[in-house]
XYZ file of C-alpha atoms in Angstrom:
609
model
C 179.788 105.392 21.690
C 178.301 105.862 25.008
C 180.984 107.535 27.871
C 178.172 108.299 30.156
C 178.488 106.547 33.538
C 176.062 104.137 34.587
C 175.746 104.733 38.717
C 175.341 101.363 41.140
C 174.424 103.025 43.843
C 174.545 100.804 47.998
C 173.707 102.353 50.800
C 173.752 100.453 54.818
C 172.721 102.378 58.056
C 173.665 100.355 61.352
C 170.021 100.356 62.001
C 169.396 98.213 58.449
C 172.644 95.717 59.435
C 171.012 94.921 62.751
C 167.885 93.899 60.953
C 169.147 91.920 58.146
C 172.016 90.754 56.788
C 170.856 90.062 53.379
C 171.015 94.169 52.415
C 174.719 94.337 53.331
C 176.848 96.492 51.242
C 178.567 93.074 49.318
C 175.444 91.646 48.894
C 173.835 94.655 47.564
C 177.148 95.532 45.132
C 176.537 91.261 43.862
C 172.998 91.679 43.044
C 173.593 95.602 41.054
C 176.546 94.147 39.227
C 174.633 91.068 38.170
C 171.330 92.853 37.050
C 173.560 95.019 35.236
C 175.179 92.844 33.031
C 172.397 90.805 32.626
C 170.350 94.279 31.529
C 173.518 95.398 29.103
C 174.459 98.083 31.266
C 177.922 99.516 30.728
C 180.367 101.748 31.875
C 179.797 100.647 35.334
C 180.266 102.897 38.454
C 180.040 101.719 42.227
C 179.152 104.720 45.068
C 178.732 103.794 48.426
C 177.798 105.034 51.850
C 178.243 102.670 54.640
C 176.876 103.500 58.282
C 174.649 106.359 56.807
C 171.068 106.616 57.371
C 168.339 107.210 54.590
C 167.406 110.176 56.610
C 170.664 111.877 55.789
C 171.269 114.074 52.756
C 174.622 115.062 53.465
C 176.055 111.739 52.289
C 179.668 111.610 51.024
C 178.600 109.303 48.202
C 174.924 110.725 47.298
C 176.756 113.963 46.619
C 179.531 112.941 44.205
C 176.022 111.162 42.602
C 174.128 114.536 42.504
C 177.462 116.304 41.566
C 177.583 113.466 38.574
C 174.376 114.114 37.306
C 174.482 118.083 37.542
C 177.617 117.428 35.054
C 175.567 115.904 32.816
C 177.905 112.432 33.277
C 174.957 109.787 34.261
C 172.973 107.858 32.122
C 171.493 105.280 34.338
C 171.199 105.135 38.591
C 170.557 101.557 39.877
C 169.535 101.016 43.065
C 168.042 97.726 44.920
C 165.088 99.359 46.252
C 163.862 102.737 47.145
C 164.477 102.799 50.315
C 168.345 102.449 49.547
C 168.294 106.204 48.212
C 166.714 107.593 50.991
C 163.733 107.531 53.316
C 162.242 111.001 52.986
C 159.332 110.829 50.735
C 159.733 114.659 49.576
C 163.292 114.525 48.931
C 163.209 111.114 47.090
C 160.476 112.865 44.744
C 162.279 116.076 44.215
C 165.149 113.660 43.580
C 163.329 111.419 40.678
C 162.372 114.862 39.408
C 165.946 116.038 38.848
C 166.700 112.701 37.461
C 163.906 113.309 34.668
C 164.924 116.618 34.016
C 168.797 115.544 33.693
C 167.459 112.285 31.092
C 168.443 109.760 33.899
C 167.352 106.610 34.091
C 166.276 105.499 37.490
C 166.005 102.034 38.443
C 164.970 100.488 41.837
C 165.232 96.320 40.988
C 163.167 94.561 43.822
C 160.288 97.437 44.177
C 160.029 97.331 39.995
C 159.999 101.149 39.674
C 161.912 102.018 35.929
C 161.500 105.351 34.910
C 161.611 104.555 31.205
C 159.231 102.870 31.604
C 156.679 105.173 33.344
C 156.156 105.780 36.598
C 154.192 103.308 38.967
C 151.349 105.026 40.857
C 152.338 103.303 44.244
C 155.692 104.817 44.266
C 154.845 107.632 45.829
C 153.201 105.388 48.845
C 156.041 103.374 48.554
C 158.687 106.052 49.645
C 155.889 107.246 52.192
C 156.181 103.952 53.734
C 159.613 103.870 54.270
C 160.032 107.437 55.543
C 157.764 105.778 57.997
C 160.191 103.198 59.064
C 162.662 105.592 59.369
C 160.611 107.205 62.020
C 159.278 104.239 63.652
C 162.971 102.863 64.036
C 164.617 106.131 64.953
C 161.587 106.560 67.702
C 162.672 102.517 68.606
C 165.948 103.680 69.054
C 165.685 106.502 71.159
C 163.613 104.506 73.811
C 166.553 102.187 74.041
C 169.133 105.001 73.974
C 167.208 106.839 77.251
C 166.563 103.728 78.607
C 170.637 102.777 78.863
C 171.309 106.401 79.945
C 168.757 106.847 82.472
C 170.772 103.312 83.966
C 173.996 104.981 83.775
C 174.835 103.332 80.541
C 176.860 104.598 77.530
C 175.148 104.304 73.952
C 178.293 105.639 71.875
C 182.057 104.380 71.788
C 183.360 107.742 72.693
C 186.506 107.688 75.363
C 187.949 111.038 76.982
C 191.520 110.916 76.182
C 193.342 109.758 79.175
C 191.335 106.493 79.862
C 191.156 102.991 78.483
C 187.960 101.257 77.694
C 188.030 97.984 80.174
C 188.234 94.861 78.414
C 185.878 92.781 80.412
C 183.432 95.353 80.087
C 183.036 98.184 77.752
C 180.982 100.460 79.739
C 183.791 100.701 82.394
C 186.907 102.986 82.259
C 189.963 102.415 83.138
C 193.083 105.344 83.745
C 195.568 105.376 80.712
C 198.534 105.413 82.437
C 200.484 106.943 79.484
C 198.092 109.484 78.742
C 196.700 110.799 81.963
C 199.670 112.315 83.104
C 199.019 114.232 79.988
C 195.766 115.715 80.840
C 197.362 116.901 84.571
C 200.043 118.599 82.631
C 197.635 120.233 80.112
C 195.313 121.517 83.458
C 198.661 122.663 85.526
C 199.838 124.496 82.619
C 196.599 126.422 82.649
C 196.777 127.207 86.138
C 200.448 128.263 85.693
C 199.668 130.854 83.440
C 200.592 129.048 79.863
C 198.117 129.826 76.898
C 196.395 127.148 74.607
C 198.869 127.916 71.870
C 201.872 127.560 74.397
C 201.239 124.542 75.646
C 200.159 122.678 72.056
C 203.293 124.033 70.840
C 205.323 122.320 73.587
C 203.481 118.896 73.501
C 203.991 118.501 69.580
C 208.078 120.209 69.959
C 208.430 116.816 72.649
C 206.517 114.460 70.185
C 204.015 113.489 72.555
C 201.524 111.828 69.911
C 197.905 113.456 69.763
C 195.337 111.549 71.059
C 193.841 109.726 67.705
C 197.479 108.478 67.351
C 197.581 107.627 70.613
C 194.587 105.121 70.083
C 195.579 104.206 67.416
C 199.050 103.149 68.599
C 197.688 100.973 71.294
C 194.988 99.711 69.010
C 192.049 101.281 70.931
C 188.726 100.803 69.840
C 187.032 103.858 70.038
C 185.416 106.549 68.189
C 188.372 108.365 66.809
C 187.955 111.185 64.193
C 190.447 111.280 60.919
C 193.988 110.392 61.545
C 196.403 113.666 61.446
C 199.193 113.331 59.010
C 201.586 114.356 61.712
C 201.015 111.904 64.726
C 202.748 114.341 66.875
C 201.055 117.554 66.069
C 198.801 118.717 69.047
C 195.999 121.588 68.108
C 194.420 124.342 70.264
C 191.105 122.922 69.514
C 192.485 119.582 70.846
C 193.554 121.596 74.177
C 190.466 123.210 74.367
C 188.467 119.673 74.131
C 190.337 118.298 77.208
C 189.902 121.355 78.962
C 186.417 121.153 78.825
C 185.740 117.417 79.563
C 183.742 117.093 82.889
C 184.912 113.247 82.879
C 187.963 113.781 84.471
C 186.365 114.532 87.684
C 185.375 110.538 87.589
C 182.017 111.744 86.470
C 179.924 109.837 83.585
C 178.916 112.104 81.960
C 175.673 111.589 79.206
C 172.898 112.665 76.936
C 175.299 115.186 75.638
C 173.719 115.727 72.452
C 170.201 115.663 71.154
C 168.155 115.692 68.075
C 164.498 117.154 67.675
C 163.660 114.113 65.328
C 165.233 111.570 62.862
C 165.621 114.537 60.326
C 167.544 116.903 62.102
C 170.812 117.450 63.099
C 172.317 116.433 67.118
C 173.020 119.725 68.795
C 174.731 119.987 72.301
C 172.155 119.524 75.290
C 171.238 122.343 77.606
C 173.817 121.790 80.808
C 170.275 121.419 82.817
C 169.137 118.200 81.257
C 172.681 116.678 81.191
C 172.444 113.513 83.267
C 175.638 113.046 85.332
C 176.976 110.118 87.951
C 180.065 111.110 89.965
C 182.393 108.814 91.005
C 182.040 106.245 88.672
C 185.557 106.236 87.246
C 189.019 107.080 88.023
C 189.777 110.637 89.128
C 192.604 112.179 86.961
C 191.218 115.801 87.761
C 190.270 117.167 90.867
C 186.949 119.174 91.019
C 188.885 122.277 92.498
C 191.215 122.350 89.988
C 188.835 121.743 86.739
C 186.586 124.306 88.449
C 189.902 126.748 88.391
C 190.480 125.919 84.686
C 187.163 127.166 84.157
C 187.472 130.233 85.189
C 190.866 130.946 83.709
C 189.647 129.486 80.614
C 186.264 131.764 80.394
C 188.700 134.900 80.550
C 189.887 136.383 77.485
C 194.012 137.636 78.091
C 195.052 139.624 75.603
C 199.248 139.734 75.230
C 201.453 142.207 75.624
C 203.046 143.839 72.626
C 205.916 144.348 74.666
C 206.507 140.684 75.689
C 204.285 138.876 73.832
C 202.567 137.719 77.475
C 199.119 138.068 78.722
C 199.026 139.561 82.317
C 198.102 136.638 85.100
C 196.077 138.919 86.522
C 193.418 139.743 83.758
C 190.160 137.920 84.704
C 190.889 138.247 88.681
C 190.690 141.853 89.263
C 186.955 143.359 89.482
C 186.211 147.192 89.760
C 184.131 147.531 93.322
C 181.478 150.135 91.894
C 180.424 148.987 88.304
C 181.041 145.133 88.963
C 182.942 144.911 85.378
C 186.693 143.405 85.090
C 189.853 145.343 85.538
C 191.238 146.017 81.779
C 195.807 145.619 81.585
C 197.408 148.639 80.170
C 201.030 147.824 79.374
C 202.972 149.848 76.782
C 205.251 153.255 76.641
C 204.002 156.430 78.349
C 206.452 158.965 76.399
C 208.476 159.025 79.587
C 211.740 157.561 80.772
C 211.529 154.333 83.204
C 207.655 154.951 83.328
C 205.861 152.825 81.238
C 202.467 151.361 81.694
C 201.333 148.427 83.944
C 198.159 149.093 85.583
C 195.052 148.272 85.811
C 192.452 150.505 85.270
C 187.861 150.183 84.784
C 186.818 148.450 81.674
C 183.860 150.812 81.964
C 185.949 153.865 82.516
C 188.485 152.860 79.833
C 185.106 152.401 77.361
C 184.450 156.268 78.151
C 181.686 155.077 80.462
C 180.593 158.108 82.722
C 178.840 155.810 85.021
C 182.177 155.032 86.612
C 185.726 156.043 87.481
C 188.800 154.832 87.003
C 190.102 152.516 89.961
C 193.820 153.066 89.040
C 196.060 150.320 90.631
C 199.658 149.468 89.672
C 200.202 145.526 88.501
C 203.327 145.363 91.235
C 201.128 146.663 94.076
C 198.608 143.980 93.590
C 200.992 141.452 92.705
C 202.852 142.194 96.479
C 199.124 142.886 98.259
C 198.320 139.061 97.272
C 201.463 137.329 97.613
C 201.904 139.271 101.619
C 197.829 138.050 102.238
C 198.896 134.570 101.081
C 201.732 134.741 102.991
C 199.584 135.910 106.288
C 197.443 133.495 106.350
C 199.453 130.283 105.465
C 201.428 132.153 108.777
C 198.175 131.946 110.481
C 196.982 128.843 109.659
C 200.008 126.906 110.227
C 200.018 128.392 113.645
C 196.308 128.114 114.496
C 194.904 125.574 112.442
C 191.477 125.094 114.782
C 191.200 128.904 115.718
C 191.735 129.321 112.100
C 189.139 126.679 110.995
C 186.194 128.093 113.470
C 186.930 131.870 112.676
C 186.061 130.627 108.834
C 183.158 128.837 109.463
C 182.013 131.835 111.926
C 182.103 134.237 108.937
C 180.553 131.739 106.760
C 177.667 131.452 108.571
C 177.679 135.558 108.796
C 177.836 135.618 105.022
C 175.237 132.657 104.006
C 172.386 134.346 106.761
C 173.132 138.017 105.291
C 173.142 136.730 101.525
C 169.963 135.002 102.074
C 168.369 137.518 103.373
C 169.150 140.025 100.776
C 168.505 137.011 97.859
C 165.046 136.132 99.771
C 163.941 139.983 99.813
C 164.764 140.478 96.534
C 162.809 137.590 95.186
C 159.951 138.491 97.092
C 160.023 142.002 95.126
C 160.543 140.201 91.730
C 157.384 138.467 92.545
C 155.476 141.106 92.914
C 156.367 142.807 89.900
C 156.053 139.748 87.494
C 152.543 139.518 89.216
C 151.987 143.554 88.558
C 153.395 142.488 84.804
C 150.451 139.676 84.464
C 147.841 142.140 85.374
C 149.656 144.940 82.789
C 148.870 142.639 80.392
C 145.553 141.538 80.542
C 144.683 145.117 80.503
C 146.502 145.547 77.628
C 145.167 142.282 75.699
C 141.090 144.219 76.921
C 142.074 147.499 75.743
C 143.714 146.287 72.294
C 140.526 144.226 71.976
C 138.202 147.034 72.257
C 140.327 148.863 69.645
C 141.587 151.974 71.838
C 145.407 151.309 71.043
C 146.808 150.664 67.779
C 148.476 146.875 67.024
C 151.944 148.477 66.664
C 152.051 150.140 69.997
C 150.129 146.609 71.640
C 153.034 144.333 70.033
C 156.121 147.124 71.520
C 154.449 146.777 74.449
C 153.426 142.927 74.877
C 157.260 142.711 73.862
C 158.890 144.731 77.101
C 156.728 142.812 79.165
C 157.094 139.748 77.974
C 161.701 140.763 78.175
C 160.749 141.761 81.669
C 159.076 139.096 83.041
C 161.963 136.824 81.121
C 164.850 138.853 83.028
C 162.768 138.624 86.050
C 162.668 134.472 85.846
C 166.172 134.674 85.217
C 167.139 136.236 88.024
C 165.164 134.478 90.400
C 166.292 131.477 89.246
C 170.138 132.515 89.673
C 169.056 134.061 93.682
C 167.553 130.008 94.575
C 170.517 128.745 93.055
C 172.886 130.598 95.441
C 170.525 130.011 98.544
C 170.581 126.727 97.898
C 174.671 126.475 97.216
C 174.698 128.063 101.229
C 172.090 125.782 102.499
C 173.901 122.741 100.839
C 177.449 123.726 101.202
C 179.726 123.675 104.075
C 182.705 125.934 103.987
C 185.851 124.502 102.187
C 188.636 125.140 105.277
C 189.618 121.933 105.288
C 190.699 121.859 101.552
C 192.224 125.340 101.928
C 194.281 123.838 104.783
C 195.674 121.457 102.358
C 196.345 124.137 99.871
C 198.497 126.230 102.208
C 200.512 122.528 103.158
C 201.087 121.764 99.438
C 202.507 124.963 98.981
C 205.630 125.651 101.277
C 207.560 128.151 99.244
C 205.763 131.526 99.233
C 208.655 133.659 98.353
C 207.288 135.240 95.290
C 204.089 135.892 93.397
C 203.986 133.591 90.413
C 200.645 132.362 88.778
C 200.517 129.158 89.967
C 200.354 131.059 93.120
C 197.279 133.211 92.252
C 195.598 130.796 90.379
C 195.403 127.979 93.254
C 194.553 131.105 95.956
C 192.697 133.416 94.769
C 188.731 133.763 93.260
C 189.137 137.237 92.977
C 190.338 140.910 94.111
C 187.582 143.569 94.012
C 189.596 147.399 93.657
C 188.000 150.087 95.003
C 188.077 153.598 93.994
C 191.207 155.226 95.499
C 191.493 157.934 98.221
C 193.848 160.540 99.343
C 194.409 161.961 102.708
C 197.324 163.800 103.759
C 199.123 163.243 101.199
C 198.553 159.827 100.972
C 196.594 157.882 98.566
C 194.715 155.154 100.213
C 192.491 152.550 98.432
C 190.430 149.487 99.667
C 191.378 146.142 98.184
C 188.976 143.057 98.759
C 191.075 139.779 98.152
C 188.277 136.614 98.358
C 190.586 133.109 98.537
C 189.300 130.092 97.216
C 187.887 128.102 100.048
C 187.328 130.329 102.459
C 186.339 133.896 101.197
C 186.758 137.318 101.365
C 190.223 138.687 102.731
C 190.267 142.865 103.378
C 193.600 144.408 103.729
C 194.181 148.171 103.366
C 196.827 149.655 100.988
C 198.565 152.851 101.901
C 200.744 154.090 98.990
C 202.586 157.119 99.749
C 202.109 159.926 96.571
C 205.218 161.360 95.007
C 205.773 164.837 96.371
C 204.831 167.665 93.612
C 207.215 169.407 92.241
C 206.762 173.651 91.385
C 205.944 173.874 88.060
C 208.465 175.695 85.895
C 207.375 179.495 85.874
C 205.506 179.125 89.532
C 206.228 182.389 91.305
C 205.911 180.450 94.291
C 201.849 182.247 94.616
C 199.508 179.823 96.912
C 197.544 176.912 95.360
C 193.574 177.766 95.126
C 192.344 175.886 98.054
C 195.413 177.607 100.437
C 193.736 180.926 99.749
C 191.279 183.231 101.723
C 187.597 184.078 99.618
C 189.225 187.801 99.357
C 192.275 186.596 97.939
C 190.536 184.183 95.549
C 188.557 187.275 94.292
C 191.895 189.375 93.769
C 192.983 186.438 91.795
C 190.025 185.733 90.188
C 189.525 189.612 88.772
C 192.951 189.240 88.123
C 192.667 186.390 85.329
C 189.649 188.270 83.943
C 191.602 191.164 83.129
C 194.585 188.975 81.987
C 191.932 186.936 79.641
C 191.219 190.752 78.627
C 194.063 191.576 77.543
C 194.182 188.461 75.369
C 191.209 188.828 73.670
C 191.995 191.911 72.372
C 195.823 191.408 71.771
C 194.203 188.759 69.508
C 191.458 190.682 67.572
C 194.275 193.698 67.220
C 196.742 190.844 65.558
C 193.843 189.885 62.599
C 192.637 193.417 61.994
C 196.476 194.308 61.382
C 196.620 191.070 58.998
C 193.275 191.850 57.210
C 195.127 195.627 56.758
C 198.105 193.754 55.004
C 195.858 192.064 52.696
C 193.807 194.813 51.661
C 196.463 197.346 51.197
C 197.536 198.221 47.497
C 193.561 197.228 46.335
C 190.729 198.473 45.211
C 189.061 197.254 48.552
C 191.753 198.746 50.787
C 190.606 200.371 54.202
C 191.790 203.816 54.750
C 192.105 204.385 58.936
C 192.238 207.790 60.183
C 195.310 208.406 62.925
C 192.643 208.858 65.774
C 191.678 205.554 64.622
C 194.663 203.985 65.083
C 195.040 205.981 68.199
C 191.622 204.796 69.333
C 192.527 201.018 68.574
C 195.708 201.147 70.433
């Protein structure tokens, strides 16, 4: 008896339901099942794949089919035409290949191709033909696609969690009144200092449900991805996702992904050729604060192993000299009520030697910020308008200098791509007229070619921020806000720092008198760069144990540093022989009682010692 399977295979891409309805997945599963058991076919096996295009090979169904036949399982595959197992002419004939190899019987009904009974020399145009259509309709539906987005229409069913799709008309968005407070809380607790993990923990411990069972709960129609088992059980990749959605700025937001043709996979667009409209829905996010969650979120915090807590700080703090971020040390020195909490050069901690290390202590910053904070709220409550044309005063300063600087360096970067092109036309005539070798002409084309990329690169970034002064006014209106939201400003918490501050540039300390004095550049959001001085008073040395009380090096005259110096000569003297003395006398040991033992005269010994 037969127990091999006999496969009925339908497959339906949306493009193939829009053009027909007489190819639908119940019509084609009717006509199989009929030719089947008019044909004597047995052992009958339906696999499906609705909503998946020919031009796919990654289908769910087409899979278990290939797994099937790799077992050795099918005896028969039954399809309605060609086109229904797939529309890549190459694939389709590796595929019929398999098929003969593995002793299955392919049959396509309405195009009269039956492998038993030999091939038909128009199959091969036949799948040609409709890997054509393929291409002809995915090229169809692309124009429509960039037509509808370059109108500021969607072309998917996706919805940012925390809006509602309107039910008058799809392409508008309405503010989910259960779930956007949702998304502020998610964005606050960023700003407040809570990780990822944190706050996913907390939304699933208050069964809030997770946005697909959200949807699904109100019975939104929307492009959801598989249902969690736990409604209530909020991921970090789910956190991240919201984090990361420009939408809730009340932008629209599209041509997000992109494919190079019908056969390959979408991939995410290039931020340059996204195509955004602002203000076409409701705000849940302002741009400030999303712009805020950016940064915090591009910052890696690594926790304590202390208190399991990354530092607020980490991300803020810049060294002055090397440009790099400040690196948290937190943990036990070895010494009582002294442990670790400073920050210190990521270059210098990496053993750099192209920089030092710009030692600050976490509680000195944290005060530094909080009292500059606390200054200029002062300041600007008192003297709002003095406040608001000293800013825009030192804006103007700043843009004019900056653009300078960004304009001269250009102008230099210029040249030297232009010094570049001329390099290498040289090069291309002298590798043509054989006086350098192809390996030393490809090294070469290659720096060039990294150099003139670097050089495009940065002349791109200097336009963009001459064109952010020339198109930007200076912010001290919204900073005025910020200091009225905010009306208790008795301690430093992250909230505090994150709604404040850009970022605090350390400089290398200095001492003077006894004093060690270090620059500290705080830049608020808004408004800019804040200098304040630090002055922290060094601990008074104590005399070492053993000190005689003798003067310290640079206390001394040049003849007494002599004295000393001829003094620790002969002391280092002394040492050095002490020392060799010491191994002679334990080589003596050894050696006594053997055949190899030294015999030393008493003048010897009197000479040694």
């Amino acid at each position: 008896m037969n127990t091999k399977l006999t496969i009925l295979y339908e497959r339906l891409s949306r493009e193939d339901e829009r053009e027909t309805e007489s190819i639908s997945i119940e019509n084609q599963k009717a006509f199989l099942e009929d030719y089947a058991t008019q044909n004597g076919f047995t052992n009958l096996l339906h696999l499906t794949d609705d909503g998946w295009s020919g031009t796919r090979w990654d289908r769910p169904s087409y899979l278990r089919l290939i797994e099937e036949v790799e077992r050795g399982n099918v005896a028969n595959c039954i399809v309605k035409d060609m086109s229904r197992i797939g529309r890549d002419h190459l694939r389709v004939g590796l595929l019929l290949e398999q098929f003969r190899e593995s002793g299955v019987r392919f049959i396509a009904v309405n195009d009269n191709v039956d492998t038993d009974k030999g091939m038909d020399d128009f199959t091969p145009f036949r799948n040609i033909i409709n890997e054509w259509v393929a291409r002809d309709t995915s090229r169809k539906i692309r124009t429509i696609f960039n037509a509808r987005t370059a109108q500021g229409k969607h072309v998917t069913g996706a919805l940012p969690y925390g809006y509602l799709h309107d039910p008058n008309d799809r392409q508008n968005w309405l503010l989910d009144e259960v779930a956007a407070p949702i998304v502020k809380r998610i964005y606050k607790s960023i700003i407040e200092g809570k990780t990822i993990a944190k706050i996913a923990e907390e939304l699933t411990k208050e069964k809030v449900l997770c946005p697909n069972a959200h949807w699904q709960n109100i019975n939104e129609a929307t492009s959801k991805g598989r249902p969690s088992a736990d409604p209530y059980k909020w991921s970090s990749a789910t956190i991240v996702t919201i984090t990361a959605k420009q939408e809730y700025m009340g932008w629209k937001v599209l041509n997000k992904t992109t494919k190079e043709n019908y056969k390959a996979k979408r991939k995410p667009t290039p931020k340059e050729d996204l195509i955004i409209f602002k203000d076409m829905h409701p705000v849940i996010i302002d741009e400030e604060m999303w712009n805020v969650v950016q940064r915090l979120r591009e910052t890696k915090r690594s926790t304590s192993k202390l208190d399991g807590k990354p530092n607020p700080l980490t991300g803020v703090l810049y060294c002055a000299d090397c440009g790099q971020k400040m690196y948290h040390k937190k943990g036990s020195t070895g010494r009582e009520n002294q442990p670790h909490h400073e920050y210190v050069c990521s270059s210098y901690r990496h053993y750099s030697r192209t920089c030092t290390c710009h030692y600050i202590r976490v509680p000195v910053v944290e005060d530094l910020i909080l009292r500059t904070i606390q200054q200029v709220s002062k300041y600007v409550n008192e003297n709002e308008e003095e406040f608001i044309a000293k800013v825009h005063e030192n804006a103007v300063i700043i843009g004019e200098e900056t653009i300078k600087a960004n304009r001269k360096k250009i102008t230099t970067s210029k040249r030297r791509r232009e010094e570049i092109s001329g390099l290498v036309k040289k090069l291309y005539e002298t590798y043509a007229t054989g006086k350098i070798s192809e390996e030393h002409f490809t090294e070469l084309i290659n720096a060039y070619s990294n150099e003139q990329q670097n050089i495009d690169a940065e002349t791109e970034l200097l336009n963009a921020e001459i064109k952010k002064f020339n198109t930007e006014s200076v912010k001290a209106d919204k900073f005025i806000d910020l200091v009225k939201r905010h009306t208790e400003l008795a301690e430093f918490t992250p909230l505090l720092l994150n709604e404040f501050i850009e970022k605090v540039v350390v400089y290398e300390p200095v001492k003077e008198n006894g004093k060690r004095n270090q620059r500290v550049d705080i830049y608020l959001n808004f408004i800019g760069q804040f200098t304040h001085p630090i002055t922290e008073e060094l601990p008074q040395e104590q005399p070492k144990k053993g000190s005689r009380g003798r003067k310290l090096r640079h206390e001394m005259t040049e003849e007494e540093i002599q004295k000393e110096r001829e003094r620790d000569r002969e002391r280092y003297a002394r040492k050095v022989a002490d020392k060799k003395a010491k191994e002679q006398a334990e080589r003596l040991a050894i050696l006594q009682g053997t055949k190899y033992e030294i015999k030393i005269s008493e003048e010897q010994i009197n000479k040694g010692a």
